[in-house]
Amino acid sequence: MVLRNCWKSRHKERGDPLPHWIGPGFGLLLCLSILQCGYSTGAEGTSKTVIQKEAEFDITYNDTVTNDNQTIYAFNHTVSRNKTEGVRVSVDVLPVGLESPFLFVVRQKQAVLSFQVPLILRGLYQRKYPYSHVGRTLCQPPTRAISEMQYFFVDVSTLSSLGTHYQLRVSRVDSFTLHTDKKFSFTASPSQPQYFKYNFPDGVDTVIVKVNSEMTFPCSVMSIQDIQCPVYDLDNNVAFIGMYQTMTKKGAITVQRKDFPSNSFYVVVVVKTEDEACGGPLRFYPLRPDELFDAGNRSKVLDVVVSPAINSEVYVMGMLFCLGIFLSFYLLTFLMACLDNRRYAHSLSVSLLYPSHPCVSFSPPHAGKTPASPYEYGSFERTLDSVGRSRAESLSSVEEDDYDTLADIDSDKNIVRTKKFLYVSDLSRKDKRVLSKKYQIYFWNIATIAVFYALPVVQLVITYQTVVNVTGNQDICYYNFLCAHPLGALSAFNNILSNVGYVLLGLLFLLIVLKRDIVHNRAMFRNDLNALECGIPKHFGLFYAMGTALMMEGLLSACYHVCPNYTNFQFDTSFMYMIAGLCMLKLYQKRHPDINASAYTAYACLAGVIFFSVLGVVFGKGNMVFWIVFSVIHILATLLLSIQLYYMGRWRLDSGIMRRIVNVIYTDCIRQCTGPMYVDRMVLLVMGNIGNWSLAAYGLIARPNDFASYLLAIAICNLLLYFAFYIIMKLRSGERIQCLALVCILFTAVVWGFALFFFFQGLSTWQKTPAESREHNRECIVLSFFDDHDIWHFLSSIAMFGSFLVLLTMDDDLDTVQRDKIYAF
């Protein structure tokens, strides 16, 4: 009976015959589908009346539907193989209850689209947002014919027993196909998503799709999907296929032709029901179960433009530009090495003609005078005989570990290191062979650390990139998407390539150190007095460690930029802590070779710094308890290090430490007011404590989100303070800075200034949501290939290399000065 009514109703409502392509089989299938609806309402013995209407585009149909009838709108349009035309279905209903929503089913050739109205979209914590106005774009089924007439039907039904009014309108989308370099503006909302088609033009293999909006909120999603039906264009399914990213004002995705066999793709823009994914506030709280929330007006005006990306020639130019910059340093170093070899050959011939040529007796300020006050320098004049005795002592004096069982040797340490005015000869009494082995451990330890650190890092970033490529979720990585050039499986090859400078310049620095090491060893083999008893003692282990750390910084920074995000930021900063720590140790070692920290102690402290860096990134955001603990540890560590430096290690941390502190305060401050015994050291340490306490207070008050950068700023500030103190004391002691070192200092300072300018441009930041981070994205600025952060990589690698050269050459003026005339400050 239902089948007969179905067939009759279709003939009754249609005055014209069926199209020739609708045969008996299709009619039977249609009636079987309607039969199912009839059975669903046939429990009470009633059948559903089906009304089919011939419908036209761009006409608004105002109808009513109940559970007793079902309306089918039949549309037809001509589809061309060479022309893509979008069709959009818009539905508007009066607010109705969830118990009886409208069901709209759009049946196309090879595709079915269904949705209910009011459309219920869910947010976080299962919040429900109803939308009574829905607009959906139909995807165009493929056709092989040049031109073909296609039909589609819109079925409207409900289970409500009351007649409910609705409006239906089907229209063509005139601008469904995007054109290269032409901006198109449109409006979207959660219930009215939009998508458009783009065809790759001939000769273009890569394009960048940019979506922009003047409105920060509502939060939206842009997606790139293959040409297939259905198109996933709702908030709850847009992440199913293709590439996608959240956005507020900016969004950009680079698309390659090889990923889309049809040479075309859809650009889908969806407005989310809530803004939390883009860093917006939680609007409705607390939650009440089964309550509908009025989302309000969430329409967003956007524009989209598709532009060709760079071609292979730009890739080649970018790589040649990068390699050319750093290989020029190799060429310059080679030329300077040739000139240096000529000077060295000349000086060697002079030394062979005059084999007894001794060190120059350098007379610093106040030399030969008794200090008039505790603030003046003193001097202990020494003859060459005393220098010879010092050399003999160096072969049999103190062991490397600074621990002796003989009381007289311990007493000798206290006498020497607590003198009012110290010289390098006082702190270079240990066996040179033992010290060389001690400082070589720095290099071997950092090489071991690098291997064990880098292997899991490389494995992890490969996994990250694989996840991005498989899932298409571009919110995982915090790129500058407006200047991210893919190569193979890498999404931002330019950010990786720009790190090659660290590796090449680190290797060049190792070669320079190796040359100096060889020259020094040859001089030692010849028993050259200048090498044995003059100048700053030459120990190259820390220099080798610094060059290795610079190379590892480049490798790990490249790994970080494969997929930069919140969880792997420490890859980019760990060896920066290493470099800062090694530079400070090298500065201290220059004048204090006997008492410098061992490699094991130094790396253990640096490991503690990295440990706190990880804790700060994970737990430090807004956590007052963490910041209090860290600030206390920071201040205590600063005080302990200050005491260690002030007393040259001649103090003990034991149960009697408080009694000795009280005694010093009583005798020096209360009983008699005396100034500090070591004025210069006190000035440095007071300035260091003021700076570190200020940084600790800033961290405790401001609690910056980027804890890793805050910790790195502490290390850099301490390094700069110590370096400035070293330069000032060097000049104050009557020493001079040679031309090469002065050029390195000035060049490095200028490069650091430009580097920091580009660093603070902040093209992305993982402290915010991915959508907020993309608001800082900018276009490429060099060769259409490198962005501001790439320029930071170039300049910072050059600046670090220059800083290392400064440390290497800064005391070359003392190579012919007796060590008992060189101040240890």
XYZ file of N, CA and C in Angstrom, residues 702-805:
312
model
N 57.520 39.103 37.217
C 56.894 39.020 35.892
C 56.529 37.596 35.507
N 57.294 36.609 35.983
C 57.083 35.203 35.638
C 56.888 35.037 34.117
N 57.916 35.329 33.326
C 57.782 35.247 31.868
C 57.452 33.834 31.410
N 56.639 33.755 30.371
C 56.237 32.441 29.855
C 57.399 31.694 29.209
N 58.295 32.436 28.554
C 59.424 31.814 27.886
C 60.563 31.645 28.885
N 60.481 30.592 29.689
C 61.481 30.397 30.738
C 62.843 30.068 30.160
N 62.879 29.317 29.070
C 64.162 28.943 28.471
C 64.930 30.178 28.018
N 64.250 31.116 27.383
C 64.921 32.346 26.960
C 65.324 33.196 28.162
N 64.519 33.186 29.211
C 64.864 33.916 30.437
C 66.138 33.350 31.052
N 66.243 32.025 31.092
C 67.437 31.390 31.646
C 68.652 31.686 30.775
N 68.455 31.686 29.468
C 69.553 32.011 28.562
C 69.979 33.468 28.737
N 69.023 34.358 28.987
C 69.363 35.762 29.227
C 70.223 35.920 30.473
N 69.963 35.125 31.508
C 70.793 35.161 32.717
C 72.233 34.779 32.376
N 72.394 33.695 31.592
C 73.736 33.242 31.228
C 74.466 34.291 30.389
N 73.771 34.883 29.422
C 74.406 35.859 28.542
C 74.767 37.128 29.305
N 73.890 37.575 30.198
C 74.189 38.777 30.989
C 75.428 38.569 31.855
N 75.554 37.403 32.470
C 76.742 37.126 33.286
C 77.999 37.053 32.431
N 77.879 36.461 31.237
C 79.031 36.385 30.344
C 79.469 37.779 29.899
N 78.507 38.622 29.502
C 78.850 39.971 29.063
C 79.464 40.791 30.202
N 78.923 40.619 31.410
C 79.468 41.348 32.554
C 80.912 40.937 32.814
N 81.174 39.647 32.800
C 82.536 39.170 33.060
C 83.486 39.583 31.937
N 82.998 39.542 30.709
C 83.836 39.927 29.576
C 84.185 41.420 29.648
N 83.200 42.248 29.971
C 83.473 43.680 30.112
C 84.468 43.928 31.243
N 84.311 43.215 32.363
C 85.250 43.345 33.477
C 86.654 42.946 33.053
N 86.757 41.881 32.276
C 88.062 41.401 31.824
C 88.747 42.449 30.947
N 87.992 43.030 30.004
C 88.562 44.039 29.115
C 89.012 45.269 29.910
N 88.157 45.721 30.834
C 88.497 46.903 31.632
C 89.744 46.651 32.476
N 89.817 45.493 33.127
C 90.969 45.183 33.961
C 92.227 44.999 33.123
N 92.065 44.485 31.936
C 93.221 44.320 31.047
C 93.805 45.684 30.676
N 92.947 46.616 30.320
C 93.418 47.952 29.978
C 93.941 48.684 31.209
N 93.280 48.461 32.342
C 93.705 49.121 33.578
C 95.063 48.620 34.042
N 95.389 47.395 33.681
C 96.671 46.817 34.065
C 97.799 47.232 33.135
N 97.530 48.091 32.185
C 98.563 48.557 31.276
C 98.778 47.659 30.077
N 97.977 46.624 29.940
C 98.088 45.760 28.769
C 97.380 46.424 27.585
N 97.677 45.941 26.418
C 97.062 46.517 25.218
C 96.388 45.422 24.408
N 95.496 45.841 23.553
C 94.783 44.911 22.676
C 95.332 45.086 21.270
N 95.824 43.999 20.710
C 96.417 44.067 19.376
C 95.361 44.350 18.315
N 95.860 44.703 17.131
C 94.972 45.153 16.057
C 93.973 44.078 15.678
N 94.440 42.824 15.527
C 93.539 41.744 15.119
C 92.431 41.535 16.138
N 92.792 41.517 17.417
C 91.783 41.334 18.464
C 90.819 42.519 18.499
N 91.341 43.737 18.297
C 90.477 44.914 18.318
C 89.490 44.883 17.156
N 89.965 44.489 15.975
C 89.062 44.363 14.827
C 87.990 43.314 15.106
N 88.371 42.193 15.701
C 87.397 41.145 16.038
C 86.356 41.654 17.029
N 86.816 42.447 18.020
C 85.871 42.959 19.023
C 84.861 43.896 18.377
N 85.347 44.839 17.577
C 84.446 45.801 16.947
C 83.511 45.113 15.962
N 84.049 44.220 15.138
C 83.227 43.496 14.166
C 82.156 42.664 14.861
N 82.552 41.971 15.919
C 81.605 41.112 16.639
C 80.512 41.937 17.305
N 80.867 43.079 17.878
C 79.860 43.927 18.532
C 78.830 44.419 17.524
N 79.289 44.836 16.339
C 78.358 45.318 15.316
C 77.447 44.186 14.847
N 78.012 43.020 14.597
C 77.205 41.887 14.109
C 76.198 41.456 15.168
N 76.618 41.447 16.446
C 75.677 41.095 17.508
C 74.507 42.079 17.553
N 74.788 43.353 17.329
C 73.714 44.341 17.334
C 72.680 44.067 16.260
N 73.135 43.822 15.030
C 72.203 43.508 13.952
C 71.501 42.173 14.199
N 72.231 41.197 14.732
C 71.632 39.879 14.981
C 70.487 39.980 15.980
N 70.700 40.715 17.073
C 69.644 40.840 18.075
C 68.441 41.598 17.530
N 68.684 42.543 16.618
C 67.556 43.241 15.991
C 66.647 42.253 15.269
N 67.229 41.357 14.499
C 66.416 40.382 13.766
C 65.841 39.326 14.707
N 66.550 39.019 15.802
C 66.028 38.026 16.744
C 64.743 38.515 17.396
N 64.695 39.790 17.744
C 63.536 40.319 18.450
C 62.372 40.656 17.520
N 62.484 40.315 16.238
C 61.331 40.484 15.351
C 60.208 39.520 15.728
N 60.560 38.354 16.232
C 59.550 37.428 16.760
C 58.537 36.983 15.731
N 58.978 36.207 14.720
C 58.074 35.773 13.663
C 57.115 34.684 14.122
N 57.429 34.014 15.178
C 56.535 33.001 15.745
C 56.907 32.833 17.211
N 55.985 32.324 17.979
C 56.240 32.110 19.397
C 55.404 30.950 19.897
N 56.084 29.979 20.517
C 55.342 28.811 20.994
C 54.704 29.056 22.357
N 54.897 30.252 22.958
C 54.213 30.528 24.225
C 52.730 30.785 24.008
N 52.325 31.088 22.774
C 50.926 31.336 22.467
C 50.353 30.165 21.699
N 49.083 30.255 21.355
C 48.476 29.212 20.540
C 49.022 29.303 19.116
N 48.914 28.230 18.336
C 49.396 28.298 16.948
C 48.757 29.434 16.155
N 47.466 29.665 16.361
C 46.792 30.733 15.616
C 47.346 32.097 16.001
N 47.596 32.333 17.297
C 48.171 33.603 17.727
C 49.604 33.753 17.239
N 50.331 32.645 17.205
C 51.701 32.698 16.708
C 51.737 33.118 15.247
N 50.769 32.660 14.468
C 50.762 32.995 13.041
C 50.483 34.471 12.778
N 49.968 35.187 13.763
C 49.767 36.623 13.577
C 51.092 37.357 13.396
N 52.199 36.756 13.865
C 53.513 37.389 13.751
C 54.246 36.985 12.478
N 53.693 36.079 11.697
C 54.374 35.616 10.483
C 54.553 36.751 9.486
N 55.681 36.729 8.773
C 55.981 37.744 7.774
C 56.545 37.087 6.520
N 56.561 37.880 5.452
C 57.074 37.399 4.175
C 58.600 37.266 4.234
N 59.155 36.534 3.259
C 60.604 36.418 3.117
C 61.192 37.793 2.777
N 62.429 38.020 3.210
C 63.042 39.330 2.963
C 64.332 39.232 2.151
N 64.921 38.046 2.003
C 66.166 37.893 1.249
C 65.975 36.803 0.202
N 66.122 37.174 -1.063
C 66.048 36.238 -2.190
C 64.710 35.506 -2.245
N 63.669 36.041 -1.598
C 62.363 35.372 -1.514
C 62.486 33.980 -0.892
N 63.550 33.798 -0.110
C 63.821 32.459 0.439
C 64.058 32.483 1.944
N 64.704 33.525 2.448
C 65.052 33.594 3.866
C 64.229 34.679 4.550
N 63.805 34.390 5.802
C 63.049 35.374 6.566
C 63.933 35.988 7.649
N 63.330 36.786 8.518
C 64.091 37.479 9.561
C 64.824 36.507 10.473
N 64.190 35.394 10.802
C 64.829 34.446 11.708
C 66.006 33.750 11.032
N 65.928 33.536 9.738
C 67.079 32.988 9.021
C 68.249 33.964 9.062
N 67.956 35.261 8.941
C 69.013 36.261 9.042
C 69.620 36.238 10.439
N 68.789 36.023 11.459
C 69.320 35.858 12.824
C 70.279 34.680 12.880
N 69.941 33.578 12.233
C 70.844 32.425 12.219
C 72.173 32.799 11.574
N 72.128 33.472 10.428
C 73.358 33.869 9.757
C 74.211 34.757 10.659
N 73.600 35.822 11.166
C 74.360 36.815 11.919
C 74.828 36.280 13.272
N 73.986 35.505 13.950
C 74.389 35.004 15.270
C 75.521 33.992 15.154
N 75.513 33.176 14.098
C 76.620 32.231 13.915
C 77.919 32.990 13.658
N 77.848 34.048 12.849
C 79.045 34.869 12.604
C 79.476 35.566 13.886
N 78.505 36.074 14.661
C 78.834 36.774 15.905
C 79.460 35.823 16.926
N 78.943 34.604 17.029
C 79.546 33.637 17.949
C 80.961 33.278 17.516
N 81.140 33.089 16.221
C 82.476 32.810 15.700
C 83.421 33.971 16.018
N 82.950 35.201 15.820
C 83.769 36.363 16.163
C 84.075 36.429 17.646
N 83.100 36.075 18.498
C 83.332 36.079 19.946
C 84.401 35.067 20.325
N 84.377 33.919 19.691
C 85.407 32.911 19.960
C 86.786 33.422 19.542
N 86.837 34.111 18.391
C 88.120 34.658 17.946
C 88.634 35.715 18.921
